[in-house]
Amino acid sequence: MTTGTEEARIPLDPFVTDLDGESARLRAAGPLAAVELPGGVPVWAVTHHAEARALLTDPRLVKDINVWGAWQRGEIPADWPLIGLANPGRSMLTVDGAEHRRLRTLVAQALTVRRVEHMRERITELTDRLLDELAADADAGVVDLKAAFAYPLPMYVIADLMGIEEARLPRLKELFEKFFSTQTPPEEVLATLTELASVMGDTVAAKRAAPGDDLTSALIQASEDGDHLTDAEIVSTLQLMVAAGHETTISLLANSVVNLSTHPEQRALVLSGEAEWSAVIEETLRFSTPTSHVLIRFATEDVPVGDRVIPAGDALIVSYGALGRDERAHGPTAGGFDITRTSENRHISFGHGPHVCPGAALSRMEAGVALPALYARFPHLDLAVPAAELRNKPVVTQNDLFELPVRLA
């Protein structure tokens, strides 16, 4: 595969063995770094906060994959492991301008503040149920908190919100792990995308036949009341929101526990009430951003960034893991976790501009319910292994642990 430039590129580690070190190298390369995605795909990465904010609102950078020169030239294979993120189907994620506003407005009409707030009771109920199950194992020694709590809670919540049958969740877990992984065998990539679309299509068909009080039914109804959404657009939107809705919150919950465990003095602040849980959530979103890199935008013309230029037809990713610790935005202590931090620049870990994550409020709500309830039940919860031994999954887009072994008592 051609690189499109002779400039030395920083390869992103497909096994994510040192995300913090990689993010630091990207940041040191300047606000615009030449990088290589797994599979030898050349892209640019924005790595500083101010430049990211500017580029995320720049109309010269679009989501239409047909603008990508490497795609036009046939240099991106159909079985590239990250193709589902680069070309996920027609939804508000992959269009711009008037079409984006149309699709996002329909989602906003369905994902109302009332609907999100209505989920609080359900989140509390699910949290209590999972904590009861954890309490039964409290004397068992080491527990994988990700498998027992941080994973199932967001998955149950997003399935409930979307009206997806709970019986489908185990298979969806397997499919989304393949969807995000850089290690999915080429022969399984297209099969995974096809099966995911089939599961979402079955859900849409079921809700057309028997609508319920869920987001999928609301999307169908919103499209019938106004601008029409095709079934393909609803399927892509559903897949996007399920993928982003559970993965982000899993990482937010797990990384919050890691940060509090490795900073016991700050854990004491929040457990005593001297600091708010919202501060833990926001500082974790900045310091241990759930989404390490977001794919992908394409330049319709040359776009200058500092002393470099994104050439027309090239691709750009947003390296949230790097820009979240940008000292120019967050001060000289940006490399540390501090829930008492005050900063003029709020993190942008849920994005910025027209494509800001529509599920940010729900993710914050889940963490705002789950974390205080977890520590109220298990105030002495701590890591069962040194933090340095925790391993990331081979997912270049997510800051996602394999497991989170803890002792509850």
Short mmCIF file of C-alpha atoms in Angstrom, two decimals:
data_model
loop_
_atom_site.label_atom_id
_atom_site.label_comp_id
_atom_site.label_asym_id
_atom_site.label_seq_id
_atom_site.Cartn_x
_atom_site.Cartn_y
_atom_site.Cartn_z
CA MET A 1 0.00 0.00 0.00
CA THR A 2 1.43 3.41 -0.89
CA THR A 3 2.02 5.99 1.80
CA GLY A 4 1.19 9.05 -0.30
CA THR A 5 4.19 10.91 1.19
CA GLU A 6 7.87 10.31 1.89
CA GLU A 7 7.60 11.78 5.39
CA ALA A 8 8.41 9.35 8.19
CA ARG A 9 5.20 8.28 9.90
CA ILE A 10 4.52 7.23 13.47
CA PRO A 11 2.91 3.78 13.35
CA LEU A 12 0.01 3.28 15.75
CA ASP A 13 0.57 0.11 17.75
CA PRO A 14 -2.15 -2.40 16.80
CA PHE A 15 -1.68 -4.14 20.17
CA VAL A 16 -1.90 -0.87 22.19
CA THR A 17 0.92 -1.89 24.54
CA ASP A 18 1.70 1.67 25.70
CA LEU A 19 -1.11 4.10 24.91
CA ASP A 20 0.24 6.87 27.18
CA GLY A 21 3.70 6.66 25.63
CA GLU A 22 2.28 6.61 22.13
CA SER A 23 0.08 9.63 22.89
CA ALA A 24 3.10 11.52 24.23
CA ARG A 25 5.08 10.79 21.05
CA LEU A 26 2.20 11.99 18.90
CA ARG A 27 1.85 15.17 20.93
CA ALA A 28 5.60 15.82 20.71
CA ALA A 29 5.43 15.52 16.91
CA GLY A 30 3.39 18.72 16.81
CA PRO A 31 -0.28 19.60 16.43
CA LEU A 32 -0.44 17.64 13.16
CA ALA A 33 1.40 14.31 13.13
CA ALA A 34 1.96 11.97 10.19
CA VAL A 35 0.83 8.52 11.38
CA GLU A 36 0.16 5.08 10.01
CA LEU A 37 -2.91 3.07 11.01
CA PRO A 38 -2.67 -0.72 11.35
CA GLY A 39 -2.65 -2.25 7.90
CA GLY A 40 -0.24 0.37 6.57
CA VAL A 41 -2.88 3.07 6.00
CA PRO A 42 -1.37 6.60 6.06
CA VAL A 43 -3.34 9.37 7.76
CA TRP A 44 -2.76 12.59 9.64
CA ALA A 45 -3.53 12.96 13.36
CA VAL A 46 -4.41 16.17 15.16
CA THR A 47 -2.82 15.92 18.60
CA HIS A 48 -3.24 19.34 20.28
CA HIS A 49 -6.41 20.70 21.85
CA ALA A 50 -6.74 24.09 20.13
CA GLU A 51 -6.03 22.73 16.66
CA ALA A 52 -8.50 19.87 17.23
CA ARG A 53 -11.28 22.30 18.16
CA ALA A 54 -10.59 24.28 15.00
CA LEU A 55 -10.43 21.27 12.69
CA LEU A 56 -13.58 19.69 14.14
CA THR A 57 -15.54 22.72 12.91
CA ASP A 58 -13.66 23.20 9.62
CA PRO A 59 -16.03 22.62 6.66
CA ARG A 60 -13.09 21.63 4.45
CA LEU A 61 -12.87 18.36 6.41
CA VAL A 62 -15.79 16.07 5.63
CA LYS A 63 -16.99 12.55 6.45
CA ASP A 64 -17.58 11.42 2.83
CA ILE A 65 -15.16 8.54 2.23
CA ASN A 66 -15.34 9.17 -1.52
CA VAL A 67 -13.18 12.26 -0.95
CA TRP A 68 -10.34 10.04 0.32
CA GLY A 69 -7.70 9.71 -2.38
CA ALA A 70 -6.47 6.33 -1.10
CA TRP A 71 -10.05 5.01 -1.27
CA GLN A 72 -10.55 6.35 -4.80
CA ARG A 73 -7.30 4.68 -5.90
CA GLY A 74 -8.35 1.32 -4.47
CA GLU A 75 -5.59 1.29 -1.87
CA ILE A 76 -7.94 0.51 1.05
CA PRO A 77 -8.96 -3.16 0.94
CA ALA A 78 -12.55 -4.15 1.65
CA ASP A 79 -11.33 -6.47 4.42
CA TRP A 80 -9.22 -3.83 6.22
CA PRO A 81 -9.99 -4.44 9.92
CA LEU A 82 -10.97 -0.79 10.49
CA ILE A 83 -13.18 -0.45 7.40
CA GLY A 84 -16.33 -0.57 9.54
CA LEU A 85 -15.18 2.59 11.32
CA ALA A 86 -14.01 4.36 8.17
CA ASN A 87 -17.07 3.47 6.11
CA PRO A 88 -19.88 2.48 8.52
CA GLY A 89 -22.84 3.14 6.24
CA ARG A 90 -25.02 6.18 5.76
CA SER A 91 -25.85 7.89 9.04
CA MET A 92 -25.31 11.24 10.73
CA LEU A 93 -21.70 10.08 11.31
CA THR A 94 -20.86 9.91 7.62
CA VAL A 95 -22.57 12.95 6.08
CA ASP A 96 -22.15 16.70 6.47
CA GLY A 97 -24.03 19.92 5.90
CA ALA A 98 -27.77 19.80 5.24
CA GLU A 99 -27.88 15.99 5.19
CA HIS A 100 -26.11 15.81 8.55
CA ARG A 101 -28.50 18.36 10.04
CA ARG A 102 -31.47 16.37 8.72
CA LEU A 103 -30.31 13.07 10.22
CA ARG A 104 -29.09 14.59 13.48
CA THR A 105 -32.36 16.48 13.93
CA LEU A 106 -34.30 13.23 13.61
CA VAL A 107 -32.04 11.58 16.20
CA ALA A 108 -32.41 14.59 18.51
CA GLN A 109 -36.20 14.38 18.19
CA ALA A 110 -35.98 10.76 19.32
CA LEU A 111 -33.20 11.10 21.92
CA THR A 112 -34.92 13.79 23.96
CA VAL A 113 -33.85 15.09 27.37
CA ARG A 114 -36.99 13.48 28.77
CA ARG A 115 -36.10 10.11 27.30
CA VAL A 116 -32.53 10.27 28.66
CA GLU A 117 -33.73 11.38 32.09
CA HIS A 118 -36.33 8.62 32.07
CA MET A 119 -33.42 6.17 31.82
CA ARG A 120 -32.08 7.23 35.25
CA GLU A 121 -34.50 4.95 37.08
CA ARG A 122 -33.59 2.04 34.81
CA ILE A 123 -29.84 2.72 35.25
CA THR A 124 -30.28 2.74 39.02
CA GLU A 125 -32.23 -0.51 38.91
CA LEU A 126 -29.59 -2.23 36.75
CA THR A 127 -26.76 -0.88 38.90
CA ASP A 128 -28.34 -2.22 42.08
CA ARG A 129 -28.91 -5.60 40.47
CA LEU A 130 -25.30 -5.91 39.36
CA LEU A 131 -24.00 -4.73 42.74
CA ASP A 132 -26.14 -7.35 44.49
CA GLU A 133 -24.52 -9.99 42.30
CA LEU A 134 -21.09 -8.57 43.09
CA ALA A 135 -21.84 -8.58 46.82
CA ALA A 136 -22.51 -12.31 46.62
CA ASP A 137 -18.94 -12.73 45.37
CA ALA A 138 -17.34 -10.21 47.71
CA ASP A 139 -15.58 -12.91 49.71
CA ALA A 140 -14.35 -14.76 46.61
CA GLY A 141 -11.12 -12.78 46.44
CA VAL A 142 -10.33 -11.25 43.05
CA VAL A 143 -13.24 -10.19 40.80
CA ASP A 144 -13.06 -8.94 37.21
CA LEU A 145 -14.97 -5.69 37.66
CA LYS A 146 -15.11 -5.06 33.92
CA ALA A 147 -16.85 -8.36 33.17
CA ALA A 148 -19.12 -8.18 36.22
CA PHE A 149 -20.04 -4.49 36.22
CA ALA A 150 -18.37 -2.04 33.81
CA TYR A 151 -19.33 -4.04 30.71
CA PRO A 152 -22.86 -5.33 31.41
CA LEU A 153 -24.28 -2.07 32.79
CA PRO A 154 -23.74 0.07 29.63
CA MET A 155 -24.72 -2.81 27.38
CA TYR A 156 -27.98 -3.42 29.24
CA VAL A 157 -28.70 0.33 29.26
CA ILE A 158 -28.10 0.88 25.53
CA ALA A 159 -30.05 -2.27 24.63
CA ASP A 160 -32.94 -1.11 26.80
CA LEU A 161 -32.81 2.37 25.25
CA MET A 162 -32.75 0.99 21.71
CA GLY A 163 -35.25 -1.80 22.29
CA ILE A 164 -32.78 -4.60 21.46
CA GLU A 165 -33.67 -8.01 22.83
CA GLU A 166 -31.52 -8.93 25.82
CA ALA A 167 -31.03 -12.42 24.39
CA ARG A 168 -29.00 -10.87 21.55
CA LEU A 169 -26.45 -9.21 23.86
CA PRO A 170 -23.92 -12.07 24.15
CA ARG A 171 -23.62 -12.31 20.37
CA LEU A 172 -23.49 -8.51 20.02
CA LYS A 173 -20.59 -8.49 22.46
CA GLU A 174 -18.66 -10.88 20.22
CA LEU A 175 -19.52 -8.93 17.08
CA PHE A 176 -18.52 -5.53 18.47
CA GLU A 177 -15.24 -6.93 19.76
CA LYS A 178 -14.46 -8.03 16.20
CA PHE A 179 -15.78 -4.73 14.81
CA PHE A 180 -13.32 -2.63 16.85
CA SER A 181 -10.33 -5.00 16.93
CA THR A 182 -7.29 -4.60 14.70
CA GLN A 183 -6.75 -8.36 15.00
CA THR A 184 -9.94 -9.54 13.32
CA PRO A 185 -8.94 -11.96 10.51
CA PRO A 186 -9.61 -10.50 7.04
CA GLU A 187 -12.02 -13.31 6.20
CA GLU A 188 -14.18 -12.35 9.20
CA VAL A 189 -14.33 -8.57 8.63
CA LEU A 190 -17.11 -8.49 6.03
CA ALA A 191 -19.02 -11.30 7.76
CA THR A 192 -18.96 -9.32 11.02
CA LEU A 193 -20.28 -6.16 9.35
CA THR A 194 -22.98 -8.13 7.57
CA GLU A 195 -24.16 -9.85 10.75
CA LEU A 196 -24.19 -6.59 12.73
CA ALA A 197 -26.35 -4.97 10.05
CA SER A 198 -28.62 -8.01 10.12
CA VAL A 199 -29.12 -7.83 13.89
CA MET A 200 -29.92 -4.11 13.69
CA GLY A 201 -32.18 -4.70 10.68
CA ASP A 202 -34.11 -7.34 12.60
CA THR A 203 -34.59 -4.85 15.44
CA VAL A 204 -35.89 -2.15 13.07
CA ALA A 205 -38.28 -4.61 11.41
CA ALA A 206 -39.58 -5.77 14.80
CA LYS A 207 -40.19 -2.20 15.93
CA ARG A 208 -41.98 -1.29 12.71
CA ALA A 209 -44.32 -4.21 13.34
CA ALA A 210 -44.74 -3.57 17.07
CA PRO A 211 -43.48 -0.13 18.22
CA GLY A 212 -42.44 0.30 21.84
CA ASP A 213 -41.16 3.02 24.17
CA ASP A 214 -37.61 2.91 22.83
CA LEU A 215 -35.31 4.95 20.63
CA THR A 216 -35.60 2.71 17.58
CA SER A 217 -39.40 3.10 17.58
CA ALA A 218 -38.98 6.85 18.11
CA LEU A 219 -36.60 7.09 15.14
CA ILE A 220 -39.09 5.25 12.96
CA GLN A 221 -41.91 7.52 14.13
CA ALA A 222 -39.85 10.70 13.70
CA SER A 223 -39.01 9.72 10.13
CA GLU A 224 -42.68 9.05 9.37
CA ASP A 225 -43.76 12.38 10.85
CA GLY A 226 -41.22 14.47 8.95
CA ASP A 227 -38.16 13.92 6.78
CA HIS A 228 -38.03 10.29 5.80
CA LEU A 229 -35.31 8.02 7.16
CA THR A 230 -34.71 4.89 5.12
CA ASP A 231 -34.37 1.57 6.91
CA ALA A 232 -30.69 1.54 5.89
CA GLU A 233 -30.17 4.94 7.57
CA ILE A 234 -31.94 3.77 10.72
CA VAL A 235 -29.86 0.57 10.79
CA SER A 236 -26.60 2.53 10.43
CA THR A 237 -27.70 5.04 13.07
CA LEU A 238 -28.68 2.24 15.42
CA GLN A 239 -25.36 0.48 14.93
CA LEU A 240 -23.45 3.73 15.48
CA MET A 241 -25.27 4.57 18.69
CA VAL A 242 -25.03 1.06 20.15
CA ALA A 243 -21.30 0.88 19.35
CA ALA A 244 -20.47 4.33 20.71
CA GLY A 245 -23.02 4.19 23.51
CA HIS A 246 -21.70 1.14 25.31
CA GLU A 247 -17.96 1.19 24.49
CA THR A 248 -17.40 4.73 25.73
CA THR A 249 -19.16 4.13 29.03
CA ILE A 250 -17.39 0.81 29.67
CA SER A 251 -14.04 2.59 29.41
CA LEU A 252 -15.24 5.56 31.46
CA LEU A 253 -16.31 3.31 34.34
CA ALA A 254 -13.20 1.11 34.25
CA ASN A 255 -10.75 4.00 33.90
CA SER A 256 -12.42 5.91 36.75
CA VAL A 257 -11.83 2.93 39.06
CA VAL A 258 -8.20 2.65 37.94
CA ASN A 259 -7.59 6.37 38.48
CA LEU A 260 -9.15 6.38 41.95
CA SER A 261 -7.23 3.25 42.93
CA THR A 262 -3.92 4.74 41.84
CA HIS A 263 -4.69 8.09 43.52
CA PRO A 264 -5.98 7.10 46.98
CA GLU A 265 -5.75 10.65 48.30
CA GLN A 266 -8.23 11.76 45.64
CA ARG A 267 -10.42 8.75 46.26
CA ALA A 268 -10.57 9.87 49.89
CA LEU A 269 -11.68 13.35 48.76
CA VAL A 270 -14.64 12.07 46.78
CA LEU A 271 -15.65 9.42 49.34
CA SER A 272 -15.66 12.06 52.09
CA GLY A 273 -17.77 14.42 49.99
CA GLU A 274 -15.02 17.02 49.66
CA ALA A 275 -15.05 16.51 45.89
CA GLU A 276 -17.92 15.75 43.52
CA TRP A 277 -18.32 12.57 41.51
CA SER A 278 -18.80 14.78 38.46
CA ALA A 279 -15.19 15.93 38.93
CA VAL A 280 -14.01 12.30 38.86
CA ILE A 281 -15.96 11.71 35.66
CA GLU A 282 -14.74 14.83 33.85
CA GLU A 283 -11.11 14.35 34.89
CA THR A 284 -11.21 10.72 33.78
CA LEU A 285 -12.68 11.78 30.44
CA ARG A 286 -9.73 14.15 30.01
CA PHE A 287 -6.89 12.12 31.52
CA SER A 288 -7.93 8.61 30.43
CA THR A 289 -10.17 9.44 27.50
CA PRO A 290 -12.37 6.46 26.56
CA THR A 291 -11.78 7.09 22.85
CA SER A 292 -8.09 7.23 21.98
CA HIS A 293 -8.47 7.96 18.24
CA VAL A 294 -11.56 8.82 16.20
CA LEU A 295 -11.69 7.84 12.54
CA ILE A 296 -11.98 9.67 10.12
CA ARG A 297 -12.31 12.92 8.17
CA PHE A 298 -11.17 13.79 4.64
CA ALA A 299 -9.78 17.04 3.24
CA THR A 300 -11.65 18.51 0.28
CA GLU A 301 -8.77 20.96 -0.25
CA ASP A 302 -5.38 21.70 1.30
CA VAL A 303 -5.85 22.54 5.00
CA PRO A 304 -2.94 24.29 6.78
CA VAL A 305 -2.32 23.26 10.40
CA GLY A 306 0.56 25.11 12.01
CA ASP A 307 3.57 24.71 9.73
CA ARG A 308 2.10 21.65 8.02
CA VAL A 309 -0.69 21.03 5.52
CA ILE A 310 -3.26 18.26 5.20
CA PRO A 311 -3.25 17.79 1.40
CA ALA A 312 -6.55 17.57 -0.43
CA GLY A 313 -7.74 13.98 -0.49
CA ASP A 314 -5.82 12.96 2.65
CA ALA A 315 -7.42 11.58 5.80
CA LEU A 316 -7.40 12.97 9.34
CA ILE A 317 -7.98 11.25 12.67
CA VAL A 318 -8.47 12.98 16.02
CA SER A 319 -6.09 11.63 18.67
CA TYR A 320 -8.05 12.33 21.85
CA GLY A 321 -5.53 10.41 23.96
CA ALA A 322 -2.87 12.91 22.95
CA LEU A 323 -4.80 16.17 23.06
CA GLY A 324 -6.41 15.40 26.44
CA ARG A 325 -3.01 15.94 28.08
CA ASP A 326 -1.99 18.97 26.04
CA GLU A 327 -0.18 21.32 28.47
CA ARG A 328 -1.09 24.36 26.40
CA ALA A 329 -4.75 23.65 27.10
CA HIS A 330 -4.66 22.08 30.57
CA GLY A 331 -1.54 23.56 32.13
CA PRO A 332 1.82 22.11 33.21
CA THR A 333 0.13 19.37 35.27
CA ALA A 334 -1.85 18.04 32.30
CA GLY A 335 0.00 14.73 32.60
CA GLY A 336 -1.44 14.09 36.07
CA PHE A 337 -4.85 12.99 37.34
CA ASP A 338 -6.36 15.67 39.59
CA ILE A 339 -10.07 15.92 40.39
CA THR A 340 -9.51 19.35 41.97
CA ARG A 341 -8.21 20.69 38.66
CA THR A 342 -9.52 24.01 37.44
CA SER A 343 -8.99 24.79 33.77
CA GLU A 344 -10.31 27.38 31.38
CA ASN A 345 -10.30 24.77 28.63
CA ARG A 346 -12.83 22.00 29.08
CA HIS A 347 -11.85 18.69 27.55
CA ILE A 348 -13.49 17.68 24.27
CA SER A 349 -13.46 13.91 24.79
CA PHE A 350 -17.01 13.62 23.45
CA GLY A 351 -16.06 15.60 20.37
CA HIS A 352 -16.72 19.18 19.33
CA GLY A 353 -18.72 20.91 16.64
CA PRO A 354 -21.50 19.45 14.48
CA HIS A 355 -20.51 15.80 15.12
CA VAL A 356 -20.28 16.03 18.92
CA CYS A 357 -21.45 12.76 20.50
CA PRO A 358 -25.26 12.79 20.94
CA GLY A 359 -25.02 10.23 23.75
CA ALA A 360 -22.68 12.25 25.99
CA ALA A 361 -25.42 13.10 28.50
CA LEU A 362 -26.43 9.45 28.81
CA SER A 363 -22.83 8.30 29.35
CA ARG A 364 -22.29 10.92 32.04
CA MET A 365 -25.56 9.92 33.69
CA GLU A 366 -24.60 6.23 33.76
CA ALA A 367 -21.24 7.01 35.37
CA GLY A 368 -22.89 9.50 37.73
CA VAL A 369 -25.23 6.78 39.00
CA ALA A 370 -22.90 3.78 38.85
CA LEU A 371 -19.69 5.08 40.42
CA PRO A 372 -21.10 6.49 43.68
CA ALA A 373 -23.28 3.40 44.07
CA LEU A 374 -20.27 1.11 43.51
CA TYR A 375 -18.15 2.87 46.13
CA ALA A 376 -21.03 3.22 48.58
CA ARG A 377 -21.34 -0.57 48.48
CA PHE A 378 -17.59 -1.28 48.37
CA PRO A 379 -15.71 1.72 49.83
CA HIS A 380 -12.47 -0.29 50.15
CA LEU A 381 -12.50 -1.50 46.54
CA ASP A 382 -8.97 -1.56 45.13
CA LEU A 383 -6.94 -3.01 42.28
CA ALA A 384 -5.84 -6.61 42.76
CA VAL A 385 -2.76 -6.12 40.55
CA PRO A 386 -0.40 -3.17 39.98
CA ALA A 387 -1.84 -0.73 37.45
CA ALA A 388 1.20 -1.29 35.22
CA GLU A 389 0.06 -4.90 34.72
CA LEU A 390 -3.33 -3.93 33.30
CA ARG A 391 -3.43 -4.59 29.55
CA ASN A 392 -5.29 -2.79 26.82
CA LYS A 393 -7.25 -4.68 24.18
CA PRO A 394 -5.92 -4.44 20.60
CA VAL A 395 -8.30 -1.62 19.68
CA VAL A 396 -6.63 1.53 18.36
CA THR A 397 -9.79 3.59 18.69
CA GLN A 398 -10.72 2.72 22.30
CA ASN A 399 -8.90 2.96 25.63
CA ASP A 400 -10.27 -0.43 26.60
CA LEU A 401 -8.88 -2.93 29.13
CA PHE A 402 -8.95 -6.70 28.71
CA GLU A 403 -10.03 -7.05 32.35
CA LEU A 404 -10.10 -5.12 35.60
CA PRO A 405 -9.17 -7.41 38.53
CA VAL A 406 -10.15 -5.89 41.88
CA ARG A 407 -10.67 -6.85 45.49
CA LEU A 408 -14.01 -5.59 46.77
CA ALA A 409 -13.36 -5.82 50.51
#
